[in-house]
PDB file of C-alpha atoms in Angstrom:
ATOM      1  CA  ILE A 259      -0.008   0.015  -0.011  1.00 93.00           C
ATOM      2  CA  PRO A 260       1.648   3.273  -1.059  1.00 91.00           C
ATOM      3  CA  LYS A 261       2.626   5.722   1.701  1.00 88.00           C
ATOM      4  CA  GLY A 262       0.321   8.570   2.020  1.00 89.00           C
ATOM      5  CA  THR A 263      -2.666   6.493   1.057  1.00 94.00           C
ATOM      6  CA  HIS A 264      -6.041   7.085   2.625  1.00 97.00           C
ATOM      7  CA  LEU A 265      -7.511   3.647   3.534  1.00 98.00           C
ATOM      8  CA  PHE A 266     -11.136   2.842   3.901  1.00 98.00           C
ATOM      9  CA  ILE A 267     -11.721  -0.088   6.248  1.00 98.00           C
ATOM     10  CA  HIS A 268     -14.975  -1.743   6.800  1.00 97.00           C
ATOM     11  CA  TYR A 269     -15.809  -4.406   9.445  1.00 96.00           C
ATOM     12  CA  ASP A 270     -18.926  -6.598   9.041  1.00 93.00           C
ATOM     13  CA  ILE A 271     -18.933  -7.561  12.654  1.00 88.00           C
ATOM     14  CA  GLY A 272     -19.914 -11.081  13.669  1.00 81.00           C
ATOM     15  CA  LEU A 273     -19.556 -11.908  17.392  1.00 68.00           C
ATOM     16  CA  LYS A 274     -20.730 -15.571  17.842  1.00 70.00           C
ATOM     17  CA  LYS A 275     -22.555 -16.884  14.838  1.00 74.00           C
ATOM     18  CA  ASP A 276     -21.083 -15.123  11.870  1.00 79.00           C
ATOM     19  CA  LYS A 277     -17.514 -14.480  11.149  1.00 87.00           C
ATOM     20  CA  CYS A 278     -16.163 -10.927  11.044  1.00 91.00           C
ATOM     21  CA  GLY A 279     -15.533  -9.679   7.539  1.00 94.00           C
ATOM     22  CA  VAL A 280     -12.693  -7.194   6.994  1.00 96.00           C
ATOM     23  CA  ALA A 281     -11.958  -5.218   3.775  1.00 98.00           C
ATOM     24  CA  LEU A 282      -9.337  -2.533   3.198  1.00 98.00           C
ATOM     25  CA  CYS A 283      -9.923  -0.434   0.135  1.00 97.00           C
ATOM     26  CA  TYR A 284      -8.401   2.777  -1.460  1.00 98.00           C
ATOM     27  CA  TYR A 285      -9.092   5.132  -4.309  1.00 97.00           C
ATOM     28  CA  ASN A 286      -6.717   4.119  -7.170  1.00 95.00           C
ATOM     29  CA  GLY A 287      -7.454   6.749  -9.835  1.00 95.00           C
ATOM     30  CA  GLU A 288     -10.121   7.428 -12.490  1.00 96.00           C
ATOM     31  CA  VAL A 289     -11.230   5.973 -15.810  1.00 94.00           C
ATOM     32  CA  SER A 290     -13.130   7.896 -18.536  1.00 92.00           C
ATOM     33  CA  ASP A 291     -16.176   6.634 -20.262  1.00 88.00           C
ATOM     34  CA  SER A 292     -16.015   5.975 -23.975  1.00 85.00           C
ATOM     35  CA  SER A 293     -17.206   9.369 -24.882  1.00 89.00           C
ATOM     36  CA  GLY A 294     -14.748  11.087 -22.616  1.00 87.00           C
ATOM     37  CA  ASN A 295     -17.446  13.052 -21.002  1.00 92.00           C
ATOM     38  CA  ALA A 296     -17.407  11.446 -17.564  1.00 94.00           C
ATOM     39  CA  SER A 297     -14.914   9.796 -15.345  1.00 95.00           C
ATOM     40  CA  TYR A 298     -15.392   7.164 -12.661  1.00 95.00           C
ATOM     41  CA  PRO A 299     -13.233   6.323  -9.632  1.00 97.00           C
ATOM     42  CA  THR A 300     -11.272   3.024  -9.508  1.00 97.00           C
ATOM     43  CA  PHE A 301     -10.446   1.180  -6.261  1.00 98.00           C
ATOM     44  CA  ARG A 302      -7.812  -1.290  -5.008  1.00 98.00           C
ATOM     45  CA  PHE A 303      -8.663  -3.813  -2.331  1.00 98.00           C
ATOM     46  CA  PRO A 304      -5.207  -4.875  -1.020  1.00 97.00           C
ATOM     47  CA  LEU A 305      -6.704  -7.081   1.834  1.00 97.00           C
ATOM     48  CA  ILE A 306      -9.995  -9.010   2.345  1.00 98.00           C
ATOM     49  CA  PHE A 307     -10.330 -11.549   5.137  1.00 96.00           C
ATOM     50  CA  THR A 308     -12.558 -12.959   7.811  1.00 94.00           C
ATOM     51  CA  VAL A 309     -11.850 -13.265  11.533  1.00 91.00           C
ATOM     52  CA  SER A 310     -13.311 -16.347  13.259  1.00 87.00           C
ATOM     53  CA  ARG A 311     -12.887 -17.697  16.762  1.00 82.00           C
ATOM     54  CA  LYS A 312     -12.816 -21.008  18.620  1.00 83.00           C
ATOM     55  CA  PRO A 313     -16.223 -22.649  19.242  1.00 81.00           C
ATOM     56  CA  GLY A 314     -17.966 -21.022  22.290  1.00 83.00           C
ATOM     57  CA  GLN A 315     -15.817 -17.849  22.096  1.00 82.00           C
ATOM     58  CA  SER A 316     -16.695 -14.392  21.005  1.00 83.00           C
ATOM     59  CA  THR A 317     -14.843 -12.403  18.408  1.00 83.00           C
ATOM     60  CA  SER A 318     -12.223 -10.141  20.056  1.00 85.00           C
ATOM     61  CA  LEU A 319     -13.323  -6.565  19.283  1.00 88.00           C
ATOM     62  CA  ASP A 320     -10.212  -5.422  21.081  1.00 91.00           C
ATOM     63  CA  LYS A 321      -7.988  -7.201  18.678  1.00 92.00           C
ATOM     64  CA  LEU A 322      -9.930  -5.776  15.713  1.00 93.00           C
ATOM     65  CA  TYR A 323      -9.441  -2.371  17.145  1.00 95.00           C
ATOM     66  CA  GLN A 324      -5.730  -2.896  17.700  1.00 96.00           C
ATOM     67  CA  PHE A 325      -5.457  -3.705  13.955  1.00 96.00           C
ATOM     68  CA  LEU A 326      -7.170  -0.369  13.151  1.00 96.00           C
ATOM     69  CA  ARG A 327      -4.826   1.490  15.518  1.00 96.00           C
ATOM     70  CA  GLN A 328      -1.788   0.005  13.849  1.00 96.00           C
ATOM     71  CA  LEU A 329      -3.142   1.010  10.421  1.00 96.00           C
ATOM     72  CA  ALA A 330      -3.857   4.517  11.729  1.00 96.00           C
ATOM     73  CA  GLN A 331      -0.153   4.777  12.638  1.00 94.00           C
ATOM     74  CA  MET A 332       0.948   4.187   9.115  1.00 94.00           C
ATOM     75  CA  TYR A 333      -1.966   5.636   6.979  1.00 96.00           C
ATOM     76  CA  THR A 334      -4.836   8.061   7.159  1.00 96.00           C
ATOM     77  CA  ILE A 335      -7.921   5.872   7.640  1.00 97.00           C
ATOM     78  CA  THR A 336     -11.590   6.014   7.622  1.00 98.00           C
ATOM     79  CA  PHE A 337     -13.293   3.122   9.549  1.00 97.00           C
ATOM     80  CA  SER A 338     -16.872   2.036   9.012  1.00 96.00           C
ATOM     81  CA  ALA A 339     -19.066  -0.684  10.376  1.00 94.00           C
ATOM     82  CA  ASP A 340     -22.770  -1.304  10.763  1.00 87.00           C
ATOM     83  CA  SER A 341     -24.443  -0.449  14.036  1.00 79.00           C
ATOM     84  CA  PHE A 342     -24.309  -4.096  15.363  1.00 79.00           C
ATOM     85  CA  ALA A 343     -21.735  -4.276  18.260  1.00 79.00           C
ATOM     86  CA  SER A 344     -19.856  -1.250  16.926  1.00 88.00           C
ATOM     87  CA  ALA A 345     -20.570   1.469  19.498  1.00 90.00           C
ATOM     88  CA  GLY A 346     -17.647   0.640  21.581  1.00 91.00           C
ATOM     89  CA  MET A 347     -15.315   0.725  18.614  1.00 93.00           C
ATOM     90  CA  PHE A 348     -16.794   4.078  17.456  1.00 95.00           C
ATOM     91  CA  GLN A 349     -16.149   5.466  21.054  1.00 96.00           C
ATOM     92  CA  SER A 350     -12.449   4.223  20.785  1.00 96.00           C
ATOM     93  CA  CYS A 351     -12.215   5.817  17.355  1.00 96.00           C
ATOM     94  CA  GLU A 352     -13.540   9.153  18.628  1.00 96.00           C
ATOM     95  CA  ARG A 353     -11.128   9.031  21.554  1.00 96.00           C
ATOM     96  CA  ASP A 354      -8.164   8.256  19.340  1.00 96.00           C
ATOM     97  CA  GLY A 355      -9.076  10.741  16.534  1.00 96.00           C
ATOM     98  CA  ILE A 356      -9.772   8.075  13.868  1.00 97.00           C
ATOM     99  CA  ASP A 357     -12.465   9.055  11.350  1.00 97.00           C
ATOM    100  CA  TYR A 358     -15.377   6.674  11.514  1.00 97.00           C
ATOM    101  CA  LYS A 359     -18.834   6.128  10.025  1.00 96.00           C
ATOM    102  CA  MET A 360     -21.749   3.976  10.617  1.00 94.00           C
ATOM    103  CA  ILE A 361     -22.677   2.246   7.353  1.00 92.00           C
ATOM    104  CA  SER A 362     -25.395  -0.374   7.315  1.00 88.00           C
ATOM    105  CA  ILE A 363     -25.040  -2.791   4.411  1.00 89.00           C
ATOM    106  CA  ASP A 364     -28.253  -4.837   5.226  1.00 84.00           C
ATOM    107  CA  ARG A 365     -30.939  -2.104   5.284  1.00 85.00           C
ATOM    108  CA  THR A 366     -30.903  -1.335   1.688  1.00 90.00           C
ATOM    109  CA  THR A 367     -29.498  -2.978  -1.498  1.00 93.00           C
ATOM    110  CA  ASP A 368     -27.586   0.343  -2.465  1.00 94.00           C
ATOM    111  CA  ALA A 369     -24.092  -0.797  -1.179  1.00 94.00           C
ATOM    112  CA  ALA A 370     -24.365  -4.227  -2.810  1.00 95.00           C
ATOM    113  CA  PHE A 371     -25.435  -2.787  -6.188  1.00 95.00           C
ATOM    114  CA  MET A 372     -22.782  -0.130  -6.024  1.00 95.00           C
ATOM    115  CA  PHE A 373     -20.066  -2.735  -5.343  1.00 96.00           C
ATOM    116  CA  LYS A 374     -21.533  -4.932  -8.176  1.00 95.00           C
ATOM    117  CA  ASN A 375     -21.358  -2.046 -10.583  1.00 95.00           C
ATOM    118  CA  VAL A 376     -17.666  -1.262  -9.638  1.00 96.00           C
ATOM    119  CA  VAL A 377     -16.785  -4.923 -10.135  1.00 96.00           C
ATOM    120  CA  ASN A 378     -18.719  -5.388 -13.427  1.00 95.00           C
ATOM    121  CA  THR A 379     -17.216  -2.192 -14.933  1.00 94.00           C
ATOM    122  CA  ASP A 380     -13.625  -3.299 -14.082  1.00 95.00           C
ATOM    123  CA  ARG A 381     -13.054  -0.490 -11.751  1.00 97.00           C
ATOM    124  CA  CYS A 382     -11.558  -2.363  -8.890  1.00 96.00           C
ATOM    125  CA  GLU A 383      -8.618  -4.597  -8.205  1.00 97.00           C
ATOM    126  CA  LEU A 384      -9.471  -7.521  -5.862  1.00 97.00           C
ATOM    127  CA  PRO A 385      -7.193 -10.201  -4.463  1.00 96.00           C
ATOM    128  CA  TYR A 386      -8.043 -13.658  -5.572  1.00 96.00           C
ATOM    129  CA  ASN A 387     -10.166 -14.885  -2.642  1.00 96.00           C
ATOM    130  CA  ASN A 388     -12.069 -18.136  -2.620  1.00 95.00           C
ATOM    131  CA  ILE A 389     -14.409 -17.186   0.199  1.00 95.00           C
ATOM    132  CA  LEU A 390     -15.433 -13.942  -1.600  1.00 96.00           C
ATOM    133  CA  LEU A 391     -15.973 -15.795  -4.811  1.00 96.00           C
ATOM    134  CA  ARG A 392     -18.234 -18.315  -3.145  1.00 95.00           C
ATOM    135  CA  GLU A 393     -20.199 -15.716  -1.268  1.00 95.00           C
ATOM    136  CA  CYS A 394     -20.748 -13.611  -4.471  1.00 95.00           C
ATOM    137  CA  SER A 395     -21.836 -16.741  -6.343  1.00 94.00           C
ATOM    138  CA  GLU A 396     -24.661 -17.538  -3.992  1.00 95.00           C
ATOM    139  CA  LEU A 397     -26.177 -14.157  -3.229  1.00 94.00           C
ATOM    140  CA  ARG A 398     -29.876 -13.713  -3.991  1.00 93.00           C
ATOM    141  CA  LEU A 399     -32.397 -10.980  -3.914  1.00 92.00           C
ATOM    142  CA  LEU A 400     -35.206 -11.448  -1.246  1.00 90.00           C
ATOM    143  CA  ASN A 401     -38.197  -9.528  -0.045  1.00 89.00           C
ATOM    144  CA  ASN A 402     -39.275  -8.370  -3.464  1.00 88.00           C
ATOM    145  CA  GLY A 403     -35.710  -7.200  -4.397  1.00 85.00           C
ATOM    146  CA  THR A 404     -35.249  -5.192  -1.161  1.00 86.00           C
ATOM    147  CA  LYS A 405     -32.594  -7.315   0.494  1.00 89.00           C
ATOM    148  CA  VAL A 406     -29.388  -9.145  -0.675  1.00 91.00           C
ATOM    149  CA  ASP A 407     -28.765 -12.263   1.342  1.00 90.00           C
ATOM    150  CA  HIS A 408     -27.084 -15.660   1.414  1.00 92.00           C
ATOM    151  CA  PRO A 409     -28.646 -19.061   1.748  1.00 89.00           C
ATOM    152  CA  ALA A 410     -28.603 -20.686   5.223  1.00 91.00           C
ATOM    153  CA  VAL A 411     -26.853 -23.704   3.737  1.00 93.00           C
ATOM    154  CA  SER A 412     -24.379 -23.304   0.919  1.00 93.00           C
ATOM    155  CA  GLY A 413     -25.062 -25.274  -2.314  1.00 91.00           C
ATOM    156  CA  CYS A 414     -21.537 -24.423  -3.578  1.00 91.00           C
ATOM    157  CA  THR A 415     -18.948 -27.236  -3.805  1.00 90.00           C
ATOM    158  CA  ASP A 416     -16.316 -25.044  -5.352  1.00 91.00           C
ATOM    159  CA  PHE A 417     -13.893 -22.307  -4.095  1.00 92.00           C
ATOM    160  CA  ASP A 418     -13.286 -22.613  -0.282  1.00 93.00           C
ATOM    161  CA  TYR A 419     -15.964 -25.544   0.114  1.00 93.00           C
ATOM    162  CA  ALA A 420     -14.183 -27.716  -2.525  1.00 92.00           C
ATOM    163  CA  GLY A 421     -13.636 -31.222  -1.134  1.00 91.00           C
ATOM    164  CA  LYS A 422     -15.608 -30.565   2.087  1.00 92.00           C
ATOM    165  CA  ASP A 423     -18.145 -33.154   3.159  1.00 91.00           C
ATOM    166  CA  GLY A 424     -21.574 -32.301   4.736  1.00 92.00           C
ATOM    167  CA  GLU A 425     -23.539 -29.131   4.846  1.00 93.00           C
ATOM    168  CA  GLN A 426     -21.609 -25.851   4.903  1.00 92.00           C
ATOM    169  CA  PRO A 427     -23.049 -22.541   5.928  1.00 91.00           C
ATOM    170  CA  GLY A 428     -23.896 -19.891   3.529  1.00 93.00           C
ATOM    171  CA  THR A 429     -22.141 -16.613   4.352  1.00 93.00           C
ATOM    172  CA  LYS A 430     -21.660 -12.997   3.059  1.00 93.00           C
ATOM    173  CA  ASP A 431     -19.265 -11.563   5.631  1.00 94.00           C
ATOM    174  CA  GLN A 432     -16.474 -10.723   3.147  1.00 96.00           C
ATOM    175  CA  PHE A 433     -18.991  -9.426   0.549  1.00 96.00           C
ATOM    176  CA  ASP A 434     -20.571  -7.113   3.157  1.00 95.00           C
ATOM    177  CA  ALA A 435     -17.070  -5.844   4.089  1.00 96.00           C
ATOM    178  CA  CYS A 436     -16.169  -5.041   0.558  1.00 97.00           C
ATOM    179  CA  CYS A 437     -19.536  -3.264   0.004  1.00 96.00           C
ATOM    180  CA  GLY A 438     -18.775  -1.115   3.069  1.00 95.00           C
TER     181      GLY A 438
END
């Protein structure tokens, strides 16, 4: 990540059931449309991952915040998360002077469709990530097109679930983090 970069970090916080999706993104320039009349931003996602925990444990929000603080020492950052379990992190950001925003990915389809547009118009660089590929392959529109969600049980036998036996959970933790 180039020095002086402004990083955008989104956490899709999962404490007990879901994993915590984490995505880092930064502005990478602009591309013009074919007519040359408009330009559109491009983005680079240098890091996308999930944080899990041992059975019976909760995700360590303290460790996640330590990661933010380390990034803030090297870069200008803007942190975002949805409202679930993030109040304490937002208070810590306020105390430490880290820019933060509450962004809910699940209340509308806006963020999902914006991310889809950026991907489909080749305006982002994403690392090859089996979990993200599986999650994107299984997304569906529910509630008359007002909610993007994943199946309870994955039907995918490729990507990160290749070679696994038995039912595997459907997820969208990394997808939500990228959308944020």
